[in-house]
PDB file of C-alpha atoms in Angstrom:
ATOM      1  CA  VAL A 247      96.369  95.881  89.256  1.00  0.00           C
ATOM      2  CA  GLN A 248      96.564  94.277  92.651  1.00  0.00           C
ATOM      3  CA  ALA A 249      98.729  95.462  95.503  1.00  0.00           C
ATOM      4  CA  SER A 250      99.461  95.106  99.177  1.00  0.00           C
ATOM      5  CA  HIS A 251     100.543  97.954 101.375  1.00  0.00           C
ATOM      6  CA  LEU A 252     101.891  98.749 104.788  1.00  0.00           C
ATOM      7  CA  LEU A 253     100.359 102.002 106.068  1.00  0.00           C
ATOM      8  CA  ILE A 254     101.745 104.049 108.924  1.00  0.00           C
ATOM      9  CA  LYS A 255      99.435 106.858 109.963  1.00  0.00           C
ATOM     10  CA  HIS A 256     100.598 110.081 111.599  1.00  0.00           C
ATOM     11  CA  GLN A 257      99.112 113.196 113.179  1.00  0.00           C
ATOM     12  CA  GLY A 258      98.420 114.680 109.727  1.00  0.00           C
ATOM     13  CA  SER A 259      96.500 111.643 108.437  1.00  0.00           C
ATOM     14  CA  ARG A 260      92.921 112.330 107.391  1.00  0.00           C
ATOM     15  CA  ARG A 261      91.637 109.762 109.883  1.00  0.00           C
ATOM     16  CA  PRO A 262      94.165 109.513 112.725  1.00  0.00           C
ATOM     17  CA  ALA A 263      92.916 106.219 114.168  1.00  0.00           C
ATOM     18  CA  SER A 264      93.225 102.569 113.195  1.00  0.00           C
ATOM     19  CA  TRP A 265      92.388  99.015 114.226  1.00  0.00           C
ATOM     20  CA  LYS A 266      95.557  99.134 116.361  1.00  0.00           C
ATOM     21  CA  ASP A 267      94.792 102.519 117.907  1.00  0.00           C
ATOM     22  CA  GLU A 268      91.028 103.055 117.867  1.00  0.00           C
ATOM     23  CA  THR A 269      91.135 106.343 119.759  1.00  0.00           C
ATOM     24  CA  GLY A 270      94.104 107.622 117.743  1.00  0.00           C
ATOM     25  CA  GLU A 271      96.032 108.436 120.908  1.00  0.00           C
ATOM     26  CA  GLN A 272      99.343 107.058 119.604  1.00  0.00           C
ATOM     27  CA  ILE A 273      98.819 108.141 115.993  1.00  0.00           C
ATOM     28  CA  ARG A 274      98.170 111.753 117.035  1.00  0.00           C
ATOM     29  CA  LYS A 275     101.585 111.761 118.741  1.00  0.00           C
ATOM     30  CA  ARG A 276     103.386 110.393 115.670  1.00  0.00           C
ATOM     31  CA  THR A 277     104.910 112.946 113.305  1.00  0.00           C
ATOM     32  CA  LYS A 278     105.193 112.363 109.574  1.00  0.00           C
ATOM     33  CA  GLU A 279     108.964 112.087 110.055  1.00  0.00           C
ATOM     34  CA  ASP A 280     108.441 109.391 112.710  1.00  0.00           C
ATOM     35  CA  ALA A 281     106.135 107.494 110.329  1.00  0.00           C
ATOM     36  CA  ARG A 282     108.712 107.742 107.520  1.00  0.00           C
ATOM     37  CA  ALA A 283     111.463 106.386 109.805  1.00  0.00           C
ATOM     38  CA  ILE A 284     109.243 103.451 110.825  1.00  0.00           C
ATOM     39  CA  LEU A 285     108.448 102.616 107.202  1.00  0.00           C
ATOM     40  CA  LEU A 286     112.062 102.896 106.068  1.00  0.00           C
ATOM     41  CA  LYS A 287     113.062 100.443 108.807  1.00  0.00           C
ATOM     42  CA  HIS A 288     110.352  98.005 107.652  1.00  0.00           C
ATOM     43  CA  ARG A 289     111.354  98.446 103.990  1.00  0.00           C
ATOM     44  CA  GLU A 290     114.989  97.722 104.826  1.00  0.00           C
ATOM     45  CA  GLU A 291     113.959  94.540 106.650  1.00  0.00           C
ATOM     46  CA  ILE A 292     111.769  93.490 103.699  1.00  0.00           C
ATOM     47  CA  MET A 293     114.450  94.155 101.086  1.00  0.00           C
ATOM     48  CA  GLY A 294     117.051  92.235 103.127  1.00  0.00           C
ATOM     49  CA  SER A 295     114.826  89.175 103.407  1.00  0.00           C
ATOM     50  CA  PRO A 296     115.343  86.069 101.231  1.00  0.00           C
ATOM     51  CA  ASN A 297     111.580  86.226 100.513  1.00  0.00           C
ATOM     52  CA  PRO A 298     110.603  89.928 100.391  1.00  0.00           C
ATOM     53  CA  ALA A 299     106.923  89.317  99.525  1.00  0.00           C
ATOM     54  CA  LYS A 300     106.470  86.978 102.486  1.00  0.00           C
ATOM     55  CA  LYS A 301     108.281  89.363 104.848  1.00  0.00           C
ATOM     56  CA  PHE A 302     106.139  92.250 103.525  1.00  0.00           C
ATOM     57  CA  GLY A 303     102.974  90.366 104.458  1.00  0.00           C
ATOM     58  CA  GLU A 304     104.304  89.418 107.887  1.00  0.00           C
ATOM     59  CA  LEU A 305     105.183  93.029 108.716  1.00  0.00           C
ATOM     60  CA  ALA A 306     101.955  94.425 107.252  1.00  0.00           C
ATOM     61  CA  ARG A 307      99.894  92.015 109.376  1.00  0.00           C
ATOM     62  CA  VAL A 308     101.486  93.320 112.574  1.00  0.00           C
ATOM     63  CA  HIS A 309     102.371  96.949 111.833  1.00  0.00           C
ATOM     64  CA  SER A 310     100.006  98.365 109.195  1.00  0.00           C
ATOM     65  CA  ASP A 311      97.416 100.899 110.358  1.00  0.00           C
ATOM     66  CA  CYS A 312      95.034  99.724 107.609  1.00  0.00           C
ATOM     67  CA  SER A 313      92.393  97.066 108.234  1.00  0.00           C
ATOM     68  CA  SER A 314      93.940  95.207 105.250  1.00  0.00           C
ATOM     69  CA  ALA A 315      96.573  94.110 107.799  1.00  0.00           C
ATOM     70  CA  ARG A 316      94.387  91.065 108.500  1.00  0.00           C
ATOM     71  CA  ASP A 317      95.044  90.044 104.859  1.00  0.00           C
ATOM     72  CA  ASN A 318      98.795  90.741 105.038  1.00  0.00           C
ATOM     73  CA  GLY A 319      98.149  94.182 103.550  1.00  0.00           C
ATOM     74  CA  ASP A 320      96.384  92.853 100.429  1.00  0.00           C
ATOM     75  CA  LEU A 321      93.991  95.431  98.969  1.00  0.00           C
ATOM     76  CA  GLY A 322      92.659  93.140  96.246  1.00  0.00           C
ATOM     77  CA  PRO A 323      92.382  94.212  92.608  1.00  0.00           C
ATOM     78  CA  PHE A 324      91.654  97.848  91.759  1.00  0.00           C
ATOM     79  CA  GLY A 325      91.597 100.088  88.731  1.00  0.00           C
ATOM     80  CA  ARG A 326      92.260 103.724  87.974  1.00  0.00           C
ATOM     81  CA  GLY A 327      90.187 106.131  90.025  1.00  0.00           C
ATOM     82  CA  GLN A 328      89.581 103.748  92.937  1.00  0.00           C
ATOM     83  CA  MET A 329      92.457 104.803  95.202  1.00  0.00           C
ATOM     84  CA  GLN A 330      93.918 108.135  96.243  1.00  0.00           C
ATOM     85  CA  LYS A 331      95.898 109.549  93.322  1.00  0.00           C
ATOM     86  CA  GLN A 332      99.321 109.441  94.967  1.00  0.00           C
ATOM     87  CA  PHE A 333      98.823 105.812  95.978  1.00  0.00           C
ATOM     88  CA  GLU A 334      97.335 104.825  92.634  1.00  0.00           C
ATOM     89  CA  ASP A 335     100.121 106.456  90.615  1.00  0.00           C
ATOM     90  CA  ALA A 336     102.769 104.666  92.676  1.00  0.00           C
ATOM     91  CA  ALA A 337     101.020 101.276  92.462  1.00  0.00           C
ATOM     92  CA  PHE A 338     100.525 101.484  88.695  1.00  0.00           C
ATOM     93  CA  ALA A 339     104.169 102.543  88.188  1.00  0.00           C
ATOM     94  CA  LEU A 340     105.482  99.396  89.871  1.00  0.00           C
ATOM     95  CA  LYS A 341     106.154  96.135  88.067  1.00  0.00           C
ATOM     96  CA  VAL A 342     104.681  92.981  89.589  1.00  0.00           C
ATOM     97  CA  GLY A 343     106.846  91.995  92.550  1.00  0.00           C
ATOM     98  CA  GLU A 344     108.348  95.467  93.004  1.00  0.00           C
ATOM     99  CA  ILE A 345     108.161  97.362  96.279  1.00  0.00           C
ATOM    100  CA  SER A 346     107.797 101.124  96.318  1.00  0.00           C
ATOM    101  CA  ASP A 347     109.709 103.739  98.201  1.00  0.00           C
ATOM    102  CA  VAL A 348     107.666 105.633 100.799  1.00  0.00           C
ATOM    103  CA  VAL A 349     104.441 107.007  99.276  1.00  0.00           C
ATOM    104  CA  ASP A 350     102.653 109.959 100.902  1.00  0.00           C
ATOM    105  CA  SER A 351      98.832 110.105 100.723  1.00  0.00           C
ATOM    106  CA  ASP A 352      96.032 111.713 102.714  1.00  0.00           C
ATOM    107  CA  SER A 353      95.759 108.451 104.693  1.00  0.00           C
ATOM    108  CA  GLY A 354      99.396 108.464 105.802  1.00  0.00           C
ATOM    109  CA  LEU A 355     102.624 106.985 104.520  1.00  0.00           C
ATOM    110  CA  HIS A 356     102.771 103.656 102.693  1.00  0.00           C
ATOM    111  CA  ILE A 357     105.097 101.172 101.137  1.00  0.00           C
ATOM    112  CA  ILE A 358     103.414  99.235  98.341  1.00  0.00           C
ATOM    113  CA  LEU A 359     104.030  95.768  96.912  1.00  0.00           C
ATOM    114  CA  ARG A 360     102.477  95.235  93.490  1.00  0.00           C
ATOM    115  CA  THR A 361     101.209  91.658  93.290  1.00  0.00           C
ATOM    116  CA  ALA A 362      99.379  91.590  89.924  1.00  0.00           C
TER     117      ALA A 362
END
């Protein structure tokens, strides 16, 4: 499969720092509930867009805590056993073009767009 994601880290993330917050100062202040609220707002904006895939990429580029943000959240192709289980299970369950609900992993909270 291939997927893009928008990751929002929080104080419980396994690595509470990102390209946007290298020291983790802001991430360590963010609760999981705060991260979920942020993602749900982004998901609502994506789903209300005339071109959800394009909007997903635009928001991922600006807001994702993953370095894949520079590629609009694109993680490239991956197979079973290459991602954290919760993320992998959600990505494989989606049909191409579908966007997940909020997915919780050790890295933080994600929304996922399956692209292939």
